[in-house]
Amino acid sequence: MKSCVLYFCAFFVPVFIQAQIDSAVVYRAEDSTRIKVTRLDLNSEKSDFSPVFLNNTLLFSSARENNIGVKYSGYEDESEITDLFVGSKRDSVSFKNIKPLAGSINSKYSEGPFTFSKDGNVIYYTGNAGITKKQKGSANLLKIYHSEKVNGAWTKPVIAEFCEPEYSYCHPSLSNDGKTLFFCSNKPGGFGGMDIYMIKYENNSWTKSMNLGSKINTVANEVFPFIACNNKLYFSANKPFGYGGLDIYTFDMNDPIDNEVMILEYPVNSASDDFGIWTDSSGTSGYFSTNRVPKHGDDIYYFGINIPDFSNAQTPVFKNKFCYTFFEETALETNDTTSLAYEWNFGDGTRSKQLTSRHCFAKPGNYVVSLNSVEKSTGEIFANQVTYTLTIDEPPKLFVSCADTLLAGREVILSSEKCALKDYQLDRTYWSFGDGKYNSGRHVKHVYNKPGKYVIQLGVYAKNNTTNQIEQFKIEKHIIVKDNF
């Protein structure tokens, strides 16, 4: 991380659009993660970090040139000077009209990680206004500044009332209701390094701040807290046994006693520094900062679901018997009740001597059904009353089209082309192969490298024709992979 001054005050279903399928089907590349990360197009050659998404705009800290004192460099280590910038959303990874935040917030000094109220009219941010290169060591004494928007303009920023002059306060994050602020500080009484604190706003003033305790804070540095609107806390720390550098962790504040801190999985975390995260209400997509590509330095990335979670999806129940009632109104009752009887032959090896008979077939297919008069004593056919072919179609369903036993190292092709659901319009198809690999699309290829037992999951999105709601469905298939047959 180049801008260290502000970082450490010292983040089943096929698409049934009727289109022609080319003879050469295009297969998507597999992935080994459910999460996909993408570098944003708004990044500059300088440091860009700590994104916040608000009202269809992305706000972030950046050391790119600005027309407000941006050429000033007052620190002995020549750290970058950062300001707050804003861009309008085109899509999840593209933004336009990148410009400095309007108003009095940006100055010739550094303005760093920040947080806004839900309505965007209150800002808390990290700053070091007034610190110059003559004040050796003072560059680590950061403060949290506060400003409000009045009549469309930001008021003059002031240091938050809870900041003590001898210690650093930085990286604020405001709760969704605006009544709780999370921040970092190196003030005494912590667990070492930078710790995360929370403070409540009650009776028009801030209460005494509270250290979040040993579940979250350690002898390492815990920095860049972000409290999501679902009350999950995210933060970064350089703890041992992580992916490397700063890693992003999460903790559910809805049940702080029973819950534990969890590290986010790759590829959000990497061997480099990952920090300054913002997530949506689901926690499945958002933005974060990382320096994982050395030539780019600190940049902002988007992360989102590559393969959705189908753990709570519905598993459709399909009938496995196909039952019909057979009768023949034109059949005449024979007067010879001592020697003849009616008999149904259902074409699947079963028969019935009831003129009105209910029969269940085990599977779809074409069955030649006949009603005969037969000799009671010999079972020989005396006369045929009626014969016809009964066609039982495959019912609409999801299924995984592959053998139950596969060979390791050999490519298998799976398709959802024939999948269907009654009363639903099928949309998107996702595959989990049970060996840590995933894919999407109607047609997929896969190779199991090791023998063993695996569970293939086909997950689908489908639109309910009655409610127009999109619903999730899944079906699983257990397979065995062998070295040889």
PDB file of C-alpha atoms in Angstrom, residues 174-439:
ATOM      1  CA  LEU A 174     -21.518   4.795   9.995  1.00  0.00           C
ATOM      2  CA  SER A 175     -24.350   2.322  10.635  1.00  0.00           C
ATOM      3  CA  ASN A 176     -27.436   2.332   8.432  1.00  0.00           C
ATOM      4  CA  ASP A 177     -29.507   4.183  11.060  1.00  0.00           C
ATOM      5  CA  GLY A 178     -26.743   6.745  11.631  1.00  0.00           C
ATOM      6  CA  LYS A 179     -26.579   6.066  15.374  1.00  0.00           C
ATOM      7  CA  THR A 180     -23.405   3.970  15.599  1.00  0.00           C
ATOM      8  CA  LEU A 181     -19.965   4.827  14.271  1.00  0.00           C
ATOM      9  CA  PHE A 182     -17.150   2.286  13.924  1.00  0.00           C
ATOM     10  CA  PHE A 183     -13.567   3.538  13.680  1.00  0.00           C
ATOM     11  CA  CYS A 184      -9.924   2.634  14.313  1.00  0.00           C
ATOM     12  CA  SER A 185      -7.607   4.052  16.946  1.00  0.00           C
ATOM     13  CA  ASN A 186      -4.281   3.371  18.613  1.00  0.00           C
ATOM     14  CA  LYS A 187      -5.365   4.890  21.912  1.00  0.00           C
ATOM     15  CA  PRO A 188      -4.370   3.093  25.130  1.00  0.00           C
ATOM     16  CA  GLY A 189      -6.390   0.189  26.465  1.00  0.00           C
ATOM     17  CA  GLY A 190      -6.491  -1.806  23.240  1.00  0.00           C
ATOM     18  CA  PHE A 191      -4.997  -5.152  22.288  1.00  0.00           C
ATOM     19  CA  GLY A 192      -2.066  -3.782  20.296  1.00  0.00           C
ATOM     20  CA  GLY A 193      -1.531  -1.924  17.048  1.00  0.00           C
ATOM     21  CA  MET A 194      -4.698  -0.404  15.655  1.00  0.00           C
ATOM     22  CA  ASP A 195      -7.981  -1.605  17.169  1.00  0.00           C
ATOM     23  CA  ILE A 196     -11.594  -1.175  16.062  1.00  0.00           C
ATOM     24  CA  TYR A 197     -13.990   0.746  18.304  1.00  0.00           C
ATOM     25  CA  MET A 198     -17.666   1.643  18.212  1.00  0.00           C
ATOM     26  CA  ILE A 199     -19.436   4.658  19.600  1.00  0.00           C
ATOM     27  CA  LYS A 200     -23.146   5.508  19.943  1.00  0.00           C
ATOM     28  CA  TYR A 201     -24.899   8.789  19.212  1.00  0.00           C
ATOM     29  CA  GLU A 202     -27.412   9.474  21.983  1.00  0.00           C
ATOM     30  CA  ASN A 203     -29.077  12.660  23.269  1.00  0.00           C
ATOM     31  CA  ASN A 204     -27.368  14.759  20.572  1.00  0.00           C
ATOM     32  CA  SER A 205     -23.837  13.679  21.518  1.00  0.00           C
ATOM     33  CA  TRP A 206     -21.452  10.751  21.228  1.00  0.00           C
ATOM     34  CA  THR A 207     -21.173   8.382  24.162  1.00  0.00           C
ATOM     35  CA  LYS A 208     -17.934   6.851  25.381  1.00  0.00           C
ATOM     36  CA  SER A 209     -16.329   4.676  22.734  1.00  0.00           C
ATOM     37  CA  MET A 210     -16.073   0.922  23.277  1.00  0.00           C
ATOM     38  CA  ASN A 211     -13.345  -1.456  22.096  1.00  0.00           C
ATOM     39  CA  LEU A 212     -14.917  -4.354  20.138  1.00  0.00           C
ATOM     40  CA  GLY A 213     -13.007  -6.890  22.192  1.00  0.00           C
ATOM     41  CA  SER A 214     -10.728  -9.837  21.663  1.00  0.00           C
ATOM     42  CA  LYS A 215     -12.928 -11.623  19.134  1.00  0.00           C
ATOM     43  CA  ILE A 216     -12.107  -8.898  16.637  1.00  0.00           C
ATOM     44  CA  ASN A 217      -9.075  -7.033  17.934  1.00  0.00           C
ATOM     45  CA  THR A 218      -5.673  -8.686  18.350  1.00  0.00           C
ATOM     46  CA  VAL A 219      -2.012  -7.686  18.646  1.00  0.00           C
ATOM     47  CA  ALA A 220      -2.152  -7.200  14.857  1.00  0.00           C
ATOM     48  CA  ASN A 221      -3.608  -4.123  13.144  1.00  0.00           C
ATOM     49  CA  GLU A 222      -7.368  -4.188  12.638  1.00  0.00           C
ATOM     50  CA  VAL A 223      -8.286  -1.448  10.182  1.00  0.00           C
ATOM     51  CA  PHE A 224     -10.796  -0.313   7.540  1.00  0.00           C
ATOM     52  CA  PRO A 225     -14.039  -1.293   9.317  1.00  0.00           C
ATOM     53  CA  PHE A 226     -17.256  -1.249   7.295  1.00  0.00           C
ATOM     54  CA  ILE A 227     -20.671  -1.914   8.816  1.00  0.00           C
ATOM     55  CA  ALA A 228     -23.091  -3.150   6.161  1.00  0.00           C
ATOM     56  CA  CYS A 229     -26.825  -2.426   6.256  1.00  0.00           C
ATOM     57  CA  ASN A 230     -27.443  -6.044   7.328  1.00  0.00           C
ATOM     58  CA  ASN A 231     -25.336  -5.294  10.442  1.00  0.00           C
ATOM     59  CA  LYS A 232     -22.365  -7.400   9.378  1.00  0.00           C
ATOM     60  CA  LEU A 233     -19.014  -5.867  10.167  1.00  0.00           C
ATOM     61  CA  TYR A 234     -16.155  -6.152   7.679  1.00  0.00           C
ATOM     62  CA  PHE A 235     -12.583  -5.155   8.426  1.00  0.00           C
ATOM     63  CA  SER A 236      -8.996  -5.832   7.388  1.00  0.00           C
ATOM     64  CA  ALA A 237      -6.160  -7.175   9.509  1.00  0.00           C
ATOM     65  CA  ASN A 238      -2.620  -8.425   9.031  1.00  0.00           C
ATOM     66  CA  LYS A 239      -3.130 -11.440  11.290  1.00  0.00           C
ATOM     67  CA  PRO A 240      -0.954 -14.533  10.868  1.00  0.00           C
ATOM     68  CA  PHE A 241      -2.309 -17.569   9.023  1.00  0.00           C
ATOM     69  CA  GLY A 242      -4.285 -15.496   6.533  1.00  0.00           C
ATOM     70  CA  TYR A 243      -3.781 -15.270   2.784  1.00  0.00           C
ATOM     71  CA  GLY A 244      -1.023 -12.684   3.231  1.00  0.00           C
ATOM     72  CA  GLY A 245      -0.731  -8.931   3.821  1.00  0.00           C
ATOM     73  CA  LEU A 246      -3.996  -7.378   4.881  1.00  0.00           C
ATOM     74  CA  ASP A 247      -6.908  -9.791   4.675  1.00  0.00           C
ATOM     75  CA  ILE A 248     -10.620  -8.969   4.840  1.00  0.00           C
ATOM     76  CA  TYR A 249     -12.657 -10.511   7.654  1.00  0.00           C
ATOM     77  CA  THR A 250     -16.340 -10.394   8.564  1.00  0.00           C
ATOM     78  CA  PHE A 251     -18.279 -10.634  11.815  1.00  0.00           C
ATOM     79  CA  ASP A 252     -22.053 -10.754  12.267  1.00  0.00           C
ATOM     80  CA  MET A 253     -22.948  -8.077  14.814  1.00  0.00           C
ATOM     81  CA  ASN A 254     -26.520  -9.397  15.065  1.00  0.00           C
ATOM     82  CA  ASP A 255     -25.286 -12.092  17.457  1.00  0.00           C
ATOM     83  CA  PRO A 256     -21.844 -11.036  18.724  1.00  0.00           C
ATOM     84  CA  ILE A 257     -21.785 -13.600  21.539  1.00  0.00           C
ATOM     85  CA  ASP A 258     -22.232 -16.770  19.494  1.00  0.00           C
ATOM     86  CA  ASN A 259     -20.762 -15.670  16.160  1.00  0.00           C
ATOM     87  CA  GLU A 260     -17.105 -15.898  15.226  1.00  0.00           C
ATOM     88  CA  VAL A 261     -14.880 -13.857  12.928  1.00  0.00           C
ATOM     89  CA  MET A 262     -14.683 -15.354   9.435  1.00  0.00           C
ATOM     90  CA  ILE A 263     -12.077 -14.659   6.766  1.00  0.00           C
ATOM     91  CA  LEU A 264     -13.414 -13.984   3.280  1.00  0.00           C
ATOM     92  CA  GLU A 265     -12.452 -16.569   0.700  1.00  0.00           C
ATOM     93  CA  TYR A 266     -10.272 -16.199  -2.353  1.00  0.00           C
ATOM     94  CA  PRO A 267     -10.401 -14.337  -4.727  1.00  0.00           C
ATOM     95  CA  VAL A 268     -11.528 -11.401  -2.581  1.00  0.00           C
ATOM     96  CA  ASN A 269      -8.546 -12.091  -0.347  1.00  0.00           C
ATOM     97  CA  SER A 270      -5.133 -12.661  -1.892  1.00  0.00           C
ATOM     98  CA  ALA A 271      -1.460 -12.826  -0.943  1.00  0.00           C
ATOM     99  CA  SER A 272      -1.360  -9.014  -1.193  1.00  0.00           C
ATOM    100  CA  ASP A 273      -3.149  -6.281   0.773  1.00  0.00           C
ATOM    101  CA  ASP A 274      -6.952  -6.445   0.521  1.00  0.00           C
ATOM    102  CA  PHE A 275      -8.887  -3.747   2.345  1.00  0.00           C
ATOM    103  CA  GLY A 276     -11.510  -1.009   2.248  1.00  0.00           C
ATOM    104  CA  ILE A 277     -14.525  -3.156   1.362  1.00  0.00           C
ATOM    105  CA  TRP A 278     -18.128  -2.097   0.711  1.00  0.00           C
ATOM    106  CA  THR A 279     -20.895  -4.683   0.226  1.00  0.00           C
ATOM    107  CA  ASP A 280     -24.551  -4.630  -0.747  1.00  0.00           C
ATOM    108  CA  SER A 281     -27.282  -5.827   1.616  1.00  0.00           C
ATOM    109  CA  SER A 282     -26.817  -9.467   0.594  1.00  0.00           C
ATOM    110  CA  GLY A 283     -23.060  -9.429   1.123  1.00  0.00           C
ATOM    111  CA  THR A 284     -22.620 -11.242  -2.200  1.00  0.00           C
ATOM    112  CA  SER A 285     -21.365  -8.311  -4.263  1.00  0.00           C
ATOM    113  CA  GLY A 286     -19.613  -5.006  -3.742  1.00  0.00           C
ATOM    114  CA  TYR A 287     -16.273  -3.235  -4.073  1.00  0.00           C
ATOM    115  CA  PHE A 288     -12.906  -3.412  -2.336  1.00  0.00           C
ATOM    116  CA  SER A 289      -9.293  -2.237  -2.657  1.00  0.00           C
ATOM    117  CA  THR A 290      -6.236  -4.353  -3.340  1.00  0.00           C
ATOM    118  CA  ASN A 291      -2.649  -4.057  -4.561  1.00  0.00           C
ATOM    119  CA  ARG A 292      -2.526  -7.627  -5.931  1.00  0.00           C
ATOM    120  CA  VAL A 293      -1.260  -6.438  -9.333  1.00  0.00           C
ATOM    121  CA  PRO A 294       2.070  -4.688  -8.603  1.00  0.00           C
ATOM    122  CA  LYS A 295       2.089  -2.542 -11.739  1.00  0.00           C
ATOM    123  CA  HIS A 296      -1.289  -1.041 -10.786  1.00  0.00           C
ATOM    124  CA  GLY A 297      -0.640  -0.472  -7.076  1.00  0.00           C
ATOM    125  CA  ASP A 298      -3.725   0.165  -4.955  1.00  0.00           C
ATOM    126  CA  ASP A 299      -6.814  -0.209  -7.128  1.00  0.00           C
ATOM    127  CA  ILE A 300     -10.545  -0.731  -6.702  1.00  0.00           C
ATOM    128  CA  TYR A 301     -12.184  -3.971  -7.780  1.00  0.00           C
ATOM    129  CA  TYR A 302     -15.745  -5.187  -8.072  1.00  0.00           C
ATOM    130  CA  PHE A 303     -16.644  -8.586  -6.667  1.00  0.00           C
ATOM    131  CA  GLY A 304     -19.813 -10.521  -7.398  1.00  0.00           C
ATOM    132  CA  ILE A 305     -21.286 -13.967  -7.497  1.00  0.00           C
ATOM    133  CA  ASN A 306     -19.844 -16.057 -10.294  1.00  0.00           C
ATOM    134  CA  ILE A 307     -21.763 -19.181  -9.325  1.00  0.00           C
ATOM    135  CA  PRO A 308     -24.877 -18.547  -7.169  1.00  0.00           C
ATOM    136  CA  ASP A 309     -25.512 -20.406  -3.940  1.00  0.00           C
ATOM    137  CA  PHE A 310     -28.239 -23.017  -4.482  1.00  0.00           C
ATOM    138  CA  SER A 311     -28.061 -24.523  -0.990  1.00  0.00           C
ATOM    139  CA  ASN A 312     -31.587 -23.289  -0.182  1.00  0.00           C
ATOM    140  CA  ALA A 313     -33.055 -23.897  -3.642  1.00  0.00           C
ATOM    141  CA  GLN A 314     -36.124 -26.079  -4.171  1.00  0.00           C
ATOM    142  CA  THR A 315     -35.701 -29.646  -5.371  1.00  0.00           C
ATOM    143  CA  PRO A 316     -38.627 -30.418  -7.714  1.00  0.00           C
ATOM    144  CA  VAL A 317     -40.597 -33.558  -6.939  1.00  0.00           C
ATOM    145  CA  PHE A 318     -41.207 -35.592 -10.073  1.00  0.00           C
ATOM    146  CA  LYS A 319     -43.637 -38.487 -10.323  1.00  0.00           C
ATOM    147  CA  ASN A 320     -41.946 -41.830 -10.807  1.00  0.00           C
ATOM    148  CA  LYS A 321     -45.090 -43.751 -11.681  1.00  0.00           C
ATOM    149  CA  PHE A 322     -47.482 -43.087 -14.527  1.00  0.00           C
ATOM    150  CA  CYS A 323     -50.958 -44.376 -13.695  1.00  0.00           C
ATOM    151  CA  TYR A 324     -54.025 -44.715 -15.953  1.00  0.00           C
ATOM    152  CA  THR A 325     -57.506 -46.234 -15.717  1.00  0.00           C
ATOM    153  CA  PHE A 326     -58.353 -48.511 -18.650  1.00  0.00           C
ATOM    154  CA  PHE A 327     -61.895 -49.366 -19.793  1.00  0.00           C
ATOM    155  CA  GLU A 328     -63.583 -50.145 -23.081  1.00  0.00           C
ATOM    156  CA  GLU A 329     -67.198 -49.051 -23.468  1.00  0.00           C
ATOM    157  CA  THR A 330     -67.682 -50.964 -26.721  1.00  0.00           C
ATOM    158  CA  ALA A 331     -66.674 -54.295 -25.206  1.00  0.00           C
ATOM    159  CA  LEU A 332     -69.682 -56.640 -24.888  1.00  0.00           C
ATOM    160  CA  GLU A 333     -70.191 -58.810 -21.902  1.00  0.00           C
ATOM    161  CA  THR A 334     -69.933 -62.398 -23.088  1.00  0.00           C
ATOM    162  CA  ASN A 335     -72.703 -64.846 -22.323  1.00  0.00           C
ATOM    163  CA  ASP A 336     -70.140 -67.609 -22.070  1.00  0.00           C
ATOM    164  CA  THR A 337     -69.035 -66.700 -18.533  1.00  0.00           C
ATOM    165  CA  THR A 338     -67.797 -70.212 -17.883  1.00  0.00           C
ATOM    166  CA  SER A 339     -65.088 -70.324 -20.568  1.00  0.00           C
ATOM    167  CA  LEU A 340     -64.179 -66.719 -21.599  1.00  0.00           C
ATOM    168  CA  ALA A 341     -62.962 -63.593 -19.782  1.00  0.00           C
ATOM    169  CA  TYR A 342     -61.724 -60.156 -20.704  1.00  0.00           C
ATOM    170  CA  GLU A 343     -58.030 -59.436 -20.166  1.00  0.00           C
ATOM    171  CA  TRP A 344     -55.974 -56.272 -20.562  1.00  0.00           C
ATOM    172  CA  ASN A 345     -52.402 -56.617 -21.806  1.00  0.00           C
ATOM    173  CA  PHE A 346     -50.579 -53.349 -20.961  1.00  0.00           C
ATOM    174  CA  GLY A 347     -47.547 -53.981 -23.139  1.00  0.00           C
ATOM    175  CA  ASP A 348     -45.061 -53.898 -20.258  1.00  0.00           C
ATOM    176  CA  GLY A 349     -45.344 -57.560 -19.277  1.00  0.00           C
ATOM    177  CA  THR A 350     -48.335 -57.130 -16.972  1.00  0.00           C
ATOM    178  CA  ARG A 351     -52.001 -58.105 -17.473  1.00  0.00           C
ATOM    179  CA  SER A 352     -55.351 -57.623 -15.727  1.00  0.00           C
ATOM    180  CA  LYS A 353     -58.650 -59.549 -15.994  1.00  0.00           C
ATOM    181  CA  GLN A 354     -60.714 -56.553 -14.784  1.00  0.00           C
ATOM    182  CA  LEU A 355     -62.706 -54.866 -17.567  1.00  0.00           C
ATOM    183  CA  THR A 356     -62.144 -51.541 -15.799  1.00  0.00           C
ATOM    184  CA  SER A 357     -58.570 -51.647 -14.567  1.00  0.00           C
ATOM    185  CA  ARG A 358     -56.078 -49.133 -13.125  1.00  0.00           C
ATOM    186  CA  HIS A 359     -52.442 -49.677 -14.035  1.00  0.00           C
ATOM    187  CA  CYS A 360     -49.183 -47.794 -13.314  1.00  0.00           C
ATOM    188  CA  PHE A 361     -46.273 -47.801 -15.710  1.00  0.00           C
ATOM    189  CA  ALA A 362     -42.777 -47.549 -14.282  1.00  0.00           C
ATOM    190  CA  LYS A 363     -41.364 -45.165 -16.890  1.00  0.00           C
ATOM    191  CA  PRO A 364     -42.229 -43.206 -20.033  1.00  0.00           C
ATOM    192  CA  GLY A 365     -42.273 -44.996 -23.375  1.00  0.00           C
ATOM    193  CA  ASN A 366     -44.500 -46.446 -26.106  1.00  0.00           C
ATOM    194  CA  TYR A 367     -46.744 -49.302 -24.936  1.00  0.00           C
ATOM    195  CA  VAL A 368     -48.972 -51.487 -27.141  1.00  0.00           C
ATOM    196  CA  VAL A 369     -52.134 -51.935 -25.049  1.00  0.00           C
ATOM    197  CA  SER A 370     -54.789 -54.498 -26.003  1.00  0.00           C
ATOM    198  CA  LEU A 371     -58.068 -55.832 -24.626  1.00  0.00           C
ATOM    199  CA  ASN A 372     -58.704 -59.468 -25.490  1.00  0.00           C
ATOM    200  CA  SER A 373     -61.242 -62.201 -24.851  1.00  0.00           C
ATOM    201  CA  VAL A 374     -59.264 -65.166 -23.564  1.00  0.00           C
ATOM    202  CA  GLU A 375     -59.983 -68.765 -22.753  1.00  0.00           C
ATOM    203  CA  LYS A 376     -60.185 -69.119 -19.002  1.00  0.00           C
ATOM    204  CA  SER A 377     -58.735 -72.592 -19.010  1.00  0.00           C
ATOM    205  CA  THR A 378     -55.784 -72.012 -21.348  1.00  0.00           C
ATOM    206  CA  GLY A 379     -55.288 -68.224 -21.401  1.00  0.00           C
ATOM    207  CA  GLU A 380     -55.329 -68.383 -25.195  1.00  0.00           C
ATOM    208  CA  ILE A 381     -56.726 -65.326 -26.988  1.00  0.00           C
ATOM    209  CA  PHE A 382     -60.224 -65.999 -28.343  1.00  0.00           C
ATOM    210  CA  ALA A 383     -60.787 -62.549 -29.856  1.00  0.00           C
ATOM    211  CA  ASN A 384     -59.199 -59.123 -29.808  1.00  0.00           C
ATOM    212  CA  GLN A 385     -61.505 -56.329 -28.755  1.00  0.00           C
ATOM    213  CA  VAL A 386     -59.179 -53.344 -29.188  1.00  0.00           C
ATOM    214  CA  THR A 387     -55.473 -52.590 -29.645  1.00  0.00           C
ATOM    215  CA  TYR A 388     -53.721 -49.229 -29.592  1.00  0.00           C
ATOM    216  CA  THR A 389     -50.359 -47.658 -28.738  1.00  0.00           C
ATOM    217  CA  LEU A 390     -50.139 -45.602 -25.559  1.00  0.00           C
ATOM    218  CA  THR A 391     -47.347 -43.019 -25.608  1.00  0.00           C
ATOM    219  CA  ILE A 392     -46.162 -41.765 -22.228  1.00  0.00           C
ATOM    220  CA  ASP A 393     -43.935 -38.725 -22.642  1.00  0.00           C
ATOM    221  CA  GLU A 394     -41.068 -37.794 -20.353  1.00  0.00           C
ATOM    222  CA  PRO A 395     -42.537 -35.301 -17.855  1.00  0.00           C
ATOM    223  CA  PRO A 396     -41.031 -31.815 -17.542  1.00  0.00           C
ATOM    224  CA  LYS A 397     -38.132 -32.139 -15.127  1.00  0.00           C
ATOM    225  CA  LEU A 398     -34.529 -31.355 -14.319  1.00  0.00           C
ATOM    226  CA  PHE A 399     -31.975 -34.062 -14.707  1.00  0.00           C
ATOM    227  CA  VAL A 400     -28.215 -34.476 -14.939  1.00  0.00           C
ATOM    228  CA  SER A 401     -27.389 -36.231 -18.174  1.00  0.00           C
ATOM    229  CA  CYS A 402     -24.338 -38.367 -17.544  1.00  0.00           C
ATOM    230  CA  ALA A 403     -23.495 -41.936 -16.588  1.00  0.00           C
ATOM    231  CA  ASP A 404     -23.493 -43.024 -12.959  1.00  0.00           C
ATOM    232  CA  THR A 405     -19.907 -44.252 -13.278  1.00  0.00           C
ATOM    233  CA  LEU A 406     -17.197 -42.200 -14.996  1.00  0.00           C
ATOM    234  CA  LEU A 407     -13.539 -42.686 -15.784  1.00  0.00           C
ATOM    235  CA  ALA A 408     -10.909 -40.441 -14.170  1.00  0.00           C
ATOM    236  CA  GLY A 409      -9.050 -38.296 -16.667  1.00  0.00           C
ATOM    237  CA  ARG A 410     -11.686 -38.662 -19.373  1.00  0.00           C
ATOM    238  CA  GLU A 411     -13.790 -35.714 -20.498  1.00  0.00           C
ATOM    239  CA  VAL A 412     -17.538 -35.925 -19.944  1.00  0.00           C
ATOM    240  CA  ILE A 413     -20.122 -33.664 -21.596  1.00  0.00           C
ATOM    241  CA  LEU A 414     -23.207 -32.595 -19.639  1.00  0.00           C
ATOM    242  CA  SER A 415     -26.218 -30.789 -21.067  1.00  0.00           C
ATOM    243  CA  SER A 416     -29.393 -29.261 -19.677  1.00  0.00           C
ATOM    244  CA  GLU A 417     -30.927 -28.847 -23.137  1.00  0.00           C
ATOM    245  CA  LYS A 418     -33.865 -31.187 -22.426  1.00  0.00           C
ATOM    246  CA  CYS A 419     -34.621 -29.858 -18.946  1.00  0.00           C
ATOM    247  CA  ALA A 420     -38.021 -28.305 -18.333  1.00  0.00           C
ATOM    248  CA  LEU A 421     -40.325 -27.399 -15.465  1.00  0.00           C
ATOM    249  CA  LYS A 422     -44.099 -27.279 -15.675  1.00  0.00           C
ATOM    250  CA  ASP A 423     -45.517 -23.743 -15.332  1.00  0.00           C
ATOM    251  CA  TYR A 424     -42.023 -22.196 -15.406  1.00  0.00           C
ATOM    252  CA  GLN A 425     -39.921 -20.459 -18.010  1.00  0.00           C
ATOM    253  CA  LEU A 426     -36.352 -21.660 -17.612  1.00  0.00           C
ATOM    254  CA  ASP A 427     -33.606 -19.070 -17.492  1.00  0.00           C
ATOM    255  CA  ARG A 428     -30.014 -19.662 -16.313  1.00  0.00           C
ATOM    256  CA  THR A 429     -28.115 -22.867 -15.660  1.00  0.00           C
ATOM    257  CA  TYR A 430     -25.226 -23.449 -13.234  1.00  0.00           C
ATOM    258  CA  TRP A 431     -23.161 -26.550 -12.497  1.00  0.00           C
ATOM    259  CA  SER A 432     -21.199 -27.632  -9.462  1.00  0.00           C
ATOM    260  CA  PHE A 433     -19.172 -30.774 -10.131  1.00  0.00           C
ATOM    261  CA  GLY A 434     -18.425 -31.634  -6.509  1.00  0.00           C
ATOM    262  CA  ASP A 435     -14.639 -31.357  -6.919  1.00  0.00           C
ATOM    263  CA  GLY A 436     -14.293 -27.608  -6.389  1.00  0.00           C
ATOM    264  CA  LYS A 437     -15.001 -26.688 -10.015  1.00  0.00           C
ATOM    265  CA  TYR A 438     -18.007 -24.787 -11.354  1.00  0.00           C
ATOM    266  CA  ASN A 439     -19.458 -23.758 -14.680  1.00  0.00           C
TER     267      ASN A 439
END
